[in-house]
Structure formats: structure tokens, C-alpha cells
PDB file of C-alpha atoms in Angstrom:
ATOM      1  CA  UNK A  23     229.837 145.479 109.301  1.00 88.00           C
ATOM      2  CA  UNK A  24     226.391 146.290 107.306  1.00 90.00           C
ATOM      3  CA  UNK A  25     223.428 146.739 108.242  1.00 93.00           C
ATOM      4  CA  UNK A  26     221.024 144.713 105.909  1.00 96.00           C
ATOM      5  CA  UNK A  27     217.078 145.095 106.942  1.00 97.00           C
ATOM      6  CA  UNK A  28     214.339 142.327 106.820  1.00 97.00           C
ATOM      7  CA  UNK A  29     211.535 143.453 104.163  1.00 96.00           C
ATOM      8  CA  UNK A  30     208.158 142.084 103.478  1.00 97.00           C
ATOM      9  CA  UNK A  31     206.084 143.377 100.745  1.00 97.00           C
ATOM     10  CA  UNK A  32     204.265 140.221 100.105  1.00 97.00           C
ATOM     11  CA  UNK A  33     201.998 140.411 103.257  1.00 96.00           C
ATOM     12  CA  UNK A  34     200.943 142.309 106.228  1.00 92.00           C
ATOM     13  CA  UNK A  35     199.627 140.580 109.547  1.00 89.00           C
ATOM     14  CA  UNK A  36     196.659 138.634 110.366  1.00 88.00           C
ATOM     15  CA  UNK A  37     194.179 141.996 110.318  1.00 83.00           C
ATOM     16  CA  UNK A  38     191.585 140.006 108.456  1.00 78.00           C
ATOM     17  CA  UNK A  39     189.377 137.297 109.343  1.00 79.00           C
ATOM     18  CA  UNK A  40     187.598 135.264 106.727  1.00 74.00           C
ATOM     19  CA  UNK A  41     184.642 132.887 107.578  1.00 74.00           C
ATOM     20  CA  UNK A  42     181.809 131.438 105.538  1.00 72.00           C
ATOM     21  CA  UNK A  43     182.792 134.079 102.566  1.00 69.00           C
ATOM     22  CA  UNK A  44     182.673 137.084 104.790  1.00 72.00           C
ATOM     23  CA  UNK A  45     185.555 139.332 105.918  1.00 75.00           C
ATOM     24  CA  UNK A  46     185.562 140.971 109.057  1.00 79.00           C
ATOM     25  CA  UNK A  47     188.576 142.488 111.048  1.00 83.00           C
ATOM     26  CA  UNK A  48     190.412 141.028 113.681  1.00 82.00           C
ATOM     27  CA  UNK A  49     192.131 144.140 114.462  1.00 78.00           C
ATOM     28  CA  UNK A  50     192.858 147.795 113.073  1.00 80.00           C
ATOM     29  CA  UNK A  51     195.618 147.589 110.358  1.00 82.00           C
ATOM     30  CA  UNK A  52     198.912 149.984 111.539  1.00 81.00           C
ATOM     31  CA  UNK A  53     198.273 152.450 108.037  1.00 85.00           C
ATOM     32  CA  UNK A  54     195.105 153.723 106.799  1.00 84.00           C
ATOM     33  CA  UNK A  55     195.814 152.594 103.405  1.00 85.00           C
ATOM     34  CA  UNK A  56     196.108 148.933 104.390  1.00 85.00           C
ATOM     35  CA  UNK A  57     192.661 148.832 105.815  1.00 83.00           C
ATOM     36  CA  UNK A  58     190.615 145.904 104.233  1.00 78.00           C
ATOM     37  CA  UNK A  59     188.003 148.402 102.537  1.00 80.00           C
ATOM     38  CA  UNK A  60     191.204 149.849 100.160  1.00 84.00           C
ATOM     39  CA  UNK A  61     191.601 147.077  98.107  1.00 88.00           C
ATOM     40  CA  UNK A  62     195.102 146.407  99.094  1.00 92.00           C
ATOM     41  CA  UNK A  63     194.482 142.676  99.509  1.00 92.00           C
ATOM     42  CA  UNK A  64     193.512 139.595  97.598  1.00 92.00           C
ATOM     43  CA  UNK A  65     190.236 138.126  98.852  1.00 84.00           C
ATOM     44  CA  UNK A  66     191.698 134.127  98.830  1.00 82.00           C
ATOM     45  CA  UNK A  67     191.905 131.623 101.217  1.00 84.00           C
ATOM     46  CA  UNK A  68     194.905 130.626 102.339  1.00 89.00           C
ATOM     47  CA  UNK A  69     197.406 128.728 100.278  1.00 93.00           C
ATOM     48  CA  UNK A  70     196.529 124.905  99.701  1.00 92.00           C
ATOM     49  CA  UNK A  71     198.757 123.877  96.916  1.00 93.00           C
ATOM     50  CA  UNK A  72     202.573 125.010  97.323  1.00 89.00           C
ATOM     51  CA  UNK A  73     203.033 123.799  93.883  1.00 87.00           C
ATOM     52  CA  UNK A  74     200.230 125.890  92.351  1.00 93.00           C
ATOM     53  CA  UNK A  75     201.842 129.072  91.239  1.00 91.00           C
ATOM     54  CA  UNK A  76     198.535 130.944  91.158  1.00 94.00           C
ATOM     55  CA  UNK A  77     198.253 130.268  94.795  1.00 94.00           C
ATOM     56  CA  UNK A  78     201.058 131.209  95.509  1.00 94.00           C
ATOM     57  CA  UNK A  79     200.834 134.882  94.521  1.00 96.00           C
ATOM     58  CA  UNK A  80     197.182 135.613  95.012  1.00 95.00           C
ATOM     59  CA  UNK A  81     196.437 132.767  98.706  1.00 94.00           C
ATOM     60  CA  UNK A  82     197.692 133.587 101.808  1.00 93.00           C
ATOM     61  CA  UNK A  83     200.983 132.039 103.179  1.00 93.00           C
ATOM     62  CA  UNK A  84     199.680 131.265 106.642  1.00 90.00           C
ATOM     63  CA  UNK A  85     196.486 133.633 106.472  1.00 86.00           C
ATOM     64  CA  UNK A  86     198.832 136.429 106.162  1.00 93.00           C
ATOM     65  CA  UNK A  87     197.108 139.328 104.440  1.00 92.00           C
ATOM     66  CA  UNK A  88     197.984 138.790 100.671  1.00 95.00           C
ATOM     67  CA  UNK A  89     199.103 142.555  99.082  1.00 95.00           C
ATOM     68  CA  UNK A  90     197.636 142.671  95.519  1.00 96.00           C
ATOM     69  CA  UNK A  91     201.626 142.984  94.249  1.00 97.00           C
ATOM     70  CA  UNK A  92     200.572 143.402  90.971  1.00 97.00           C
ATOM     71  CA  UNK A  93     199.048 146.490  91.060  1.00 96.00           C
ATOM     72  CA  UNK A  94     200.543 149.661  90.048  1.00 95.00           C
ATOM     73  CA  UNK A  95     199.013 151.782  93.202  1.00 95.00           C
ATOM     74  CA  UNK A  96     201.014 149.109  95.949  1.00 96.00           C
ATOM     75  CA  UNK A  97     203.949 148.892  93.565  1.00 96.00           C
ATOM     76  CA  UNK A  98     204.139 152.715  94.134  1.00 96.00           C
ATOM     77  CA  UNK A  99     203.244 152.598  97.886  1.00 95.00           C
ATOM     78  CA  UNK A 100     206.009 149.849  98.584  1.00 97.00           C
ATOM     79  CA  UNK A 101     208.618 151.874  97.019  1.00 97.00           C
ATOM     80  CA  UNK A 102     207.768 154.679  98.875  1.00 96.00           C
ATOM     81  CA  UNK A 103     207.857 152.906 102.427  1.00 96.00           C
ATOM     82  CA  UNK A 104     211.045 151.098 102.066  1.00 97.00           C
ATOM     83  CA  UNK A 105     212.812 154.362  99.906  1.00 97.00           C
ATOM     84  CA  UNK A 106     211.716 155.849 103.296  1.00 96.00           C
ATOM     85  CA  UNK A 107     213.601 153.043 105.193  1.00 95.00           C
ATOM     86  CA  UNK A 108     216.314 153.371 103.214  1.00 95.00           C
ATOM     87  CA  UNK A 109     216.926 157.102 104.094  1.00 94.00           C
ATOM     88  CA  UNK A 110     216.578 157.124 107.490  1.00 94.00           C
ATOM     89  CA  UNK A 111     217.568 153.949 108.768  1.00 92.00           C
ATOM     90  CA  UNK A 112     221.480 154.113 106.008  1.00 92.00           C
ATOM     91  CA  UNK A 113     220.364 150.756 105.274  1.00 93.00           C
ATOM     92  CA  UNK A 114     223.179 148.807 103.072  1.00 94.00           C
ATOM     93  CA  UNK A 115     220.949 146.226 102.100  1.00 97.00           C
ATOM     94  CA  UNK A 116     217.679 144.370 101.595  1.00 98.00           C
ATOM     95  CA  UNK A 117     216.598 141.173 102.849  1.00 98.00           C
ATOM     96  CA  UNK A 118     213.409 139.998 100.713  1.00 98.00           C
ATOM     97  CA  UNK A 119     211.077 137.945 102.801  1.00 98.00           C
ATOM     98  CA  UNK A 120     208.778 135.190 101.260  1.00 97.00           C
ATOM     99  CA  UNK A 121     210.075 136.528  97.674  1.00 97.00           C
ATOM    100  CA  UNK A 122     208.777 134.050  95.565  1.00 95.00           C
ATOM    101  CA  UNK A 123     205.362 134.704  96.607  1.00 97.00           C
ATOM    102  CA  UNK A 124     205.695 137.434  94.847  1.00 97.00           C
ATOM    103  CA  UNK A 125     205.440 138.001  91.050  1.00 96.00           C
ATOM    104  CA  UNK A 126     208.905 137.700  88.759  1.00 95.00           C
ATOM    105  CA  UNK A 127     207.526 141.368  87.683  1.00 96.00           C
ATOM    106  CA  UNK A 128     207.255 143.323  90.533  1.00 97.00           C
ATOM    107  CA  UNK A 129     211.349 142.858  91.287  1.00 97.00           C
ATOM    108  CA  UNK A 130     212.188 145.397  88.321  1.00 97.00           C
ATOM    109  CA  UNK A 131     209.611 148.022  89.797  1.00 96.00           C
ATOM    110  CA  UNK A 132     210.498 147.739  93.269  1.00 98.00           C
ATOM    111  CA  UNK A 133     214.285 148.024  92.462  1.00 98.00           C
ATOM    112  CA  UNK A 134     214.653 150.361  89.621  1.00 96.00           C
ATOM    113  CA  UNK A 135     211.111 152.450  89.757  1.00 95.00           C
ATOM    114  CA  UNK A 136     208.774 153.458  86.137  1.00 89.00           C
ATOM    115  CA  UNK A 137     208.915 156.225  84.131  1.00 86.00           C
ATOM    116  CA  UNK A 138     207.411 158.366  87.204  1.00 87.00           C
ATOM    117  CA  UNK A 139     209.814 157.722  89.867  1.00 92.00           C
ATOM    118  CA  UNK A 140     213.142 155.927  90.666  1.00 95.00           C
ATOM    119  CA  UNK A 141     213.103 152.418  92.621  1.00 97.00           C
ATOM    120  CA  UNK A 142     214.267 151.259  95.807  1.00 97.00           C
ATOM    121  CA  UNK A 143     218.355 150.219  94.574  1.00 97.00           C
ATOM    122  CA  UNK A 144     218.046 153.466  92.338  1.00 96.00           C
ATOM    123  CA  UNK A 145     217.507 155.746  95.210  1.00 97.00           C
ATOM    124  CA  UNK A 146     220.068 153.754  97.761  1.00 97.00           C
ATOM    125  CA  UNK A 147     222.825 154.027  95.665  1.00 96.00           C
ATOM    126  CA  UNK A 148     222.342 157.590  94.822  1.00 95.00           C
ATOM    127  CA  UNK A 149     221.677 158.578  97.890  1.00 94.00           C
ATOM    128  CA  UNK A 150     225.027 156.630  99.634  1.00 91.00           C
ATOM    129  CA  UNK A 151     227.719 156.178  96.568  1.00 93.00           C
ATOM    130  CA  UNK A 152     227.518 152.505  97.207  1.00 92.00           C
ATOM    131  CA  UNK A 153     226.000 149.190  96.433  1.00 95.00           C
ATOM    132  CA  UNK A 154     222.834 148.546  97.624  1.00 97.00           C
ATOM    133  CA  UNK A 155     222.868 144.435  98.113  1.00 97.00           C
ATOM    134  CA  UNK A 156     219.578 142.545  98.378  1.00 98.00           C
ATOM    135  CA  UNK A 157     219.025 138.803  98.573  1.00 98.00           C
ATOM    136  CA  UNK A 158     215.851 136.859  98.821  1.00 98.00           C
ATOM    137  CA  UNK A 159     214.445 134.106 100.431  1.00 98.00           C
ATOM    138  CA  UNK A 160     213.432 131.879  97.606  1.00 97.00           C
ATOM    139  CA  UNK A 161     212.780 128.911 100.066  1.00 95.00           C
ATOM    140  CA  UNK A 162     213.494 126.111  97.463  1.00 95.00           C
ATOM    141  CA  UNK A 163     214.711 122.298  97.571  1.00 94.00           C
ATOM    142  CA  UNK A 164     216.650 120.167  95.325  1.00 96.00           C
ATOM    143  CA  UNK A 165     216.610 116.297  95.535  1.00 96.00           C
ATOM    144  CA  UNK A 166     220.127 114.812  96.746  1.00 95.00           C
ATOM    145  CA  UNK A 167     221.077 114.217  93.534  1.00 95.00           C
ATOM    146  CA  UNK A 168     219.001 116.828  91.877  1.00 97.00           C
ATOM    147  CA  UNK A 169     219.107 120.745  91.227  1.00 98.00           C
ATOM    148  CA  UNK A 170     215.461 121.911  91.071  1.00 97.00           C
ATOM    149  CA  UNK A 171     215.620 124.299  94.060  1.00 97.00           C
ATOM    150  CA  UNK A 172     219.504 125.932  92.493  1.00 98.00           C
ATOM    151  CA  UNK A 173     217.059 126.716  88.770  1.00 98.00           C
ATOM    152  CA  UNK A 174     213.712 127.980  90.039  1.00 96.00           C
ATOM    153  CA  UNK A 175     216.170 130.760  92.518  1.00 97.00           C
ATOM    154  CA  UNK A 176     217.894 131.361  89.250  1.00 98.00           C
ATOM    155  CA  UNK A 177     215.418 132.769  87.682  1.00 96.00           C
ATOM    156  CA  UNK A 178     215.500 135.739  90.473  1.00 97.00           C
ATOM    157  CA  UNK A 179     218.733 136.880  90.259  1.00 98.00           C
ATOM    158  CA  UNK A 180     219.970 139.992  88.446  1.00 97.00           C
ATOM    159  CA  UNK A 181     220.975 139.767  84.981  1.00 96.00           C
ATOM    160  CA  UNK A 182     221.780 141.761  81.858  1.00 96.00           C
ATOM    161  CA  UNK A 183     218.235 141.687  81.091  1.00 96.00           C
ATOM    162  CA  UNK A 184     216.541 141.392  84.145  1.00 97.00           C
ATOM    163  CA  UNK A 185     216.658 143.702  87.672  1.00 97.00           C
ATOM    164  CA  UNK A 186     216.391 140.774  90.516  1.00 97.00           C
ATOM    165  CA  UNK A 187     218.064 140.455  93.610  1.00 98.00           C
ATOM    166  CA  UNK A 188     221.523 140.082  93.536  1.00 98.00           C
ATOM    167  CA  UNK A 189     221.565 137.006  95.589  1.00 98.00           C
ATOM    168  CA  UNK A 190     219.295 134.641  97.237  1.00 98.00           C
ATOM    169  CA  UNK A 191     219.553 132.215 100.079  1.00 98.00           C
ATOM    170  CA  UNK A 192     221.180 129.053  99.520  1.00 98.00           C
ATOM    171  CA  UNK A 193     218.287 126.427 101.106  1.00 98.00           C
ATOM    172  CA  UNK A 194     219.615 123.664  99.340  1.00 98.00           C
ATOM    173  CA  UNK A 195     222.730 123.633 100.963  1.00 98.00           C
ATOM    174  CA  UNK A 196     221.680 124.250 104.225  1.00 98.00           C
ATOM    175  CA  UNK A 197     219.285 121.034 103.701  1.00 97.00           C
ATOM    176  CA  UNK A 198     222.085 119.007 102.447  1.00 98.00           C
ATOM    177  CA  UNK A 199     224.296 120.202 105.367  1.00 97.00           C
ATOM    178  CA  UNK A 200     221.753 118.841 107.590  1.00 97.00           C
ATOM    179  CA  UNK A 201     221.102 115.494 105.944  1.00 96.00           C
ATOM    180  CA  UNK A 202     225.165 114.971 105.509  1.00 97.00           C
ATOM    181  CA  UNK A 203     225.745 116.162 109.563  1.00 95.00           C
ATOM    182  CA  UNK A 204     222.866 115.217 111.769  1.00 95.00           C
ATOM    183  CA  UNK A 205     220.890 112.900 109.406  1.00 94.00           C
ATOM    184  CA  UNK A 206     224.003 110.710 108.758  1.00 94.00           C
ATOM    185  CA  UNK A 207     223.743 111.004 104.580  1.00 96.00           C
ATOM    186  CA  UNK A 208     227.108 110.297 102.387  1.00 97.00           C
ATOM    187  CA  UNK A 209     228.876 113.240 102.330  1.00 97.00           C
ATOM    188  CA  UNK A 210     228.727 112.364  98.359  1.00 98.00           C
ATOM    189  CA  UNK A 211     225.690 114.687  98.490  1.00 98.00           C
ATOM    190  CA  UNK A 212     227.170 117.567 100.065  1.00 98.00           C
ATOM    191  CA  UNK A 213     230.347 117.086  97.009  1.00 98.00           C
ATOM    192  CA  UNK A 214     227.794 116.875  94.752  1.00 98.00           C
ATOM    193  CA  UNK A 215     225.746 120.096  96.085  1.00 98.00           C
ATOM    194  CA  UNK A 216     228.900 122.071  95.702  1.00 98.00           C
ATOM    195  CA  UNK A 217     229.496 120.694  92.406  1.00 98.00           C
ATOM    196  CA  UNK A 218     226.411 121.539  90.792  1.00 98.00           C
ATOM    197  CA  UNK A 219     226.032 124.706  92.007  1.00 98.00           C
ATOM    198  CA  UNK A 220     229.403 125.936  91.202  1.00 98.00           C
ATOM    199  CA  UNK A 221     227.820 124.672  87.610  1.00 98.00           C
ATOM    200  CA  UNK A 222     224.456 126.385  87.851  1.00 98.00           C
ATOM    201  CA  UNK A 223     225.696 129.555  88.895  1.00 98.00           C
ATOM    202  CA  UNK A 224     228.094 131.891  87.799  1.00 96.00           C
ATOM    203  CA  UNK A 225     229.104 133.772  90.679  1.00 97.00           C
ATOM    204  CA  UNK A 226     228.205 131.281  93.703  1.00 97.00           C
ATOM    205  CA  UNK A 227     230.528 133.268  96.038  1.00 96.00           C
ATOM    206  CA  UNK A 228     228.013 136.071  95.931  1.00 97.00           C
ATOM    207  CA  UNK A 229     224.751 135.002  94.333  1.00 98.00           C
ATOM    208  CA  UNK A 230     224.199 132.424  97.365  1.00 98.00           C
ATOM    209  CA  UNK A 231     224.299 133.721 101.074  1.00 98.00           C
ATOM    210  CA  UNK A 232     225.126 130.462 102.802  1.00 98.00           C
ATOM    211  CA  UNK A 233     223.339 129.687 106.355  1.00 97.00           C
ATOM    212  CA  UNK A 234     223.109 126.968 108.625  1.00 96.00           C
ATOM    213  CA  UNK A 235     219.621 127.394 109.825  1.00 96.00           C
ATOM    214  CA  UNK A 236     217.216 130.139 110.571  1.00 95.00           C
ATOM    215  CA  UNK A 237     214.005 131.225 112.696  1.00 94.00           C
ATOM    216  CA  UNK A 238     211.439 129.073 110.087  1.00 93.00           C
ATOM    217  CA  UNK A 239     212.936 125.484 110.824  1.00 95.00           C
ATOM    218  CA  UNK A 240     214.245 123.668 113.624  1.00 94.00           C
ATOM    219  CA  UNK A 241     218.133 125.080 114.658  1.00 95.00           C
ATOM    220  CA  UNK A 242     220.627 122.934 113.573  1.00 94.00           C
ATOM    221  CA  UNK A 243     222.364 122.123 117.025  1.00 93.00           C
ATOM    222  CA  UNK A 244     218.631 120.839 118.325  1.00 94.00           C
ATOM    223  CA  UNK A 245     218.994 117.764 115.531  1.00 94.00           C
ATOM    224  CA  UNK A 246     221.965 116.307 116.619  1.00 90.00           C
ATOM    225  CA  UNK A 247     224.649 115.828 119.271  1.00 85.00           C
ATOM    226  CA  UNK A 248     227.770 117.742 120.506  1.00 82.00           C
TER     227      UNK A 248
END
């Protein structure tokens, strides 16, 4: 058993209310440093165009308080936090909420650190002699007979050349399961899901974490009969 904790360094809640171009709080932020007046947050609207990738990373997902990711001062700050975590809690692992609105570039900071201080995966597996396993949520589609959704959560995962997550979870199947077993598709789509992603990736036993449904969407057993 492992305990693997749910992290969010993309947003914070709903502290912020924006109307008519001015910002005024709807409630006090938990942390000094997230108060509105810090500069931790874009200024944007919330997100419009899901296919925009500016949006994306500077809008709000559901006027969620954006975090201004890219800068060095929140890069430190989030390490910090979630090093704290780490420590007290013996956390194995890392979940990694809404991580693709979040940029490619923060994923290398947040897990490894800068020249000033180690990251997140550094510290964990100093600290415990173990692997420290994170996966994130790169909520991503394929068509049925397309693989869209299997490259763009690629393009996160840890490489020789590039310190991502180590896995991410696998939304295309989980749609395909649905279609195939309580939307009466062929079950030729769920062969060829398995298919192509045994192509696409080269570990799929460990760079997908497989799930049936989840808190965002409507449970599986609520779609179709016994």
C-alpha cells in the first residue's frame, strides 16, 4: 500500500472576484503570500478556448485563481510547500492535478529544483531511499480510431532529456471503455486502443495509470445497467 497525495499547483480557490475589469475579494486567501495584492495570480478571465494553449496557462479553469507558474518566486514557493508535504506526511507519491494547465517548463523545476535548491523528487528520494512516483492528469482524448490524446500526454512523461512525471492518467482508455461497455461501440475500438498505445508508448504498464472513472465525470455504473 502507498500513499500517493493529490497536488495542485496550477490554482488556488475562488478568492477572487472579477467584474467589469475590477478585482475584489470574495474571501481571505488561507497564506499571506497568496493574497491578490502579491502578484501570485494572472489577471485573465476564465478560460474560453480549451484549444488555445495561451489560455490555457494564463485563464482560469473554472475561475480558479490562475498561479503565475512561470515565475521563478512561485516555482520556489511550490517546492517549498509540497517538499514540506513530502516530509511530514512520508508521501510515496504525487498526483498532479490539472497538469497540463501548466507550462512543459515548470515540471523540471518542481521535480529536480535550480542551481539554489533541490526539487520536489530530489528531496523525496533522499530523504526515504525510494522512488518517488508522480503521475498527472493530462485530461486528453483520442478519436476511436485516432491517438491524439496518447501524443499530447507523451510529451509529459520523463525521459532521458526531460524531468516529467513518470506516468499520466490513461483518459483515453477510460473513454473507450465507456463507449465499448455502456455506449454499445465495437469492441474493435477498445483492440485498437490497446494496440496503439502499446505502440505509442514504451512502457504502458507503468507510464499509464488505468481508471474506470473519477470525481470530474459521471461514474461509470450510473451509465449503464447491472
Amino acid at each position: 500500500l502507498r500513499f500517493i497525495q493529490d497536488v495542485v499547483v496550477n490554482h488556488a480557490g475562488d478568492w477572487v472576484l472579477r467584474e467589469g475589469g475590477q478585482s475584489t475579494l470574495r474571501a481571505e486567501p488561507l497564506a499571506h503570500w497568496m493574497h491578490p495584492d502579491s502578484g501570485v495570480y494572472h489577471d485573465r478571465s476564465a478560460i474560453r478556448d480549451y484549444e488555445d494553449p495561451s489560455e490555457i496557462l494564463n485563464h482560469e479553469l473554472s475561475g480558479l485563481d490562475d498561479f503565475r507558474t512561470e515565475e521563478a518566486f512561485i516555482r520556489r514557493k511550490m517546492r517549498s510547500i509540497y517538499k514540506e508535504w513530502v516530509k511530514r506526511g512520508n508521501v510515496d507519491g504525487f498526483r498532479l492535478d490539472t497538469h497540463r494547465y501548466v507550462e512543459r517548463d515548470f515540471w523540471p523545476s518542481f521535480f529536480c529544483g535550480d542551481e539554489e535548491e533541490e526539487g520536489v523528487r530530489t528531496y523525496a528520494e533522499s530523504l526515504w531511499g525510494r522512488d518517488f512516483f508522480t503521475f498527472g492528469e493530462v485530461w486528453s482524448h483520442s478519436e476511436a480510431d485516432g491517438f491524439s490524446g496518447e501524443l499530447e500526454m507523451k510529451q509529459f512523461l520523463r525521459t532521458d532529456t526531460y524531468e516529467g512525471v513518470d506516468a499520466v492518467l490513461n483518459f483515453p482508455l477510460q473513454q473507450t471503455l465507456t463507449r465499448v461497455f455502456a455506449e454499445h461501440a465495437s469492441p474493435v475500438e477498445l483492440a485498437y486502443r490497446l494496440r496503439i498505445q502499446s505502440e505509442v508508448f514504451n512502457d504502458p504498464s507503468r507510464q499509464l495509470v488505468n481508471f474506470i472513472d473519477n470525481h470530474d465525470m459521471a461514474r461509470f455504473r450510473s451509465l449503464t445497467s447491472e
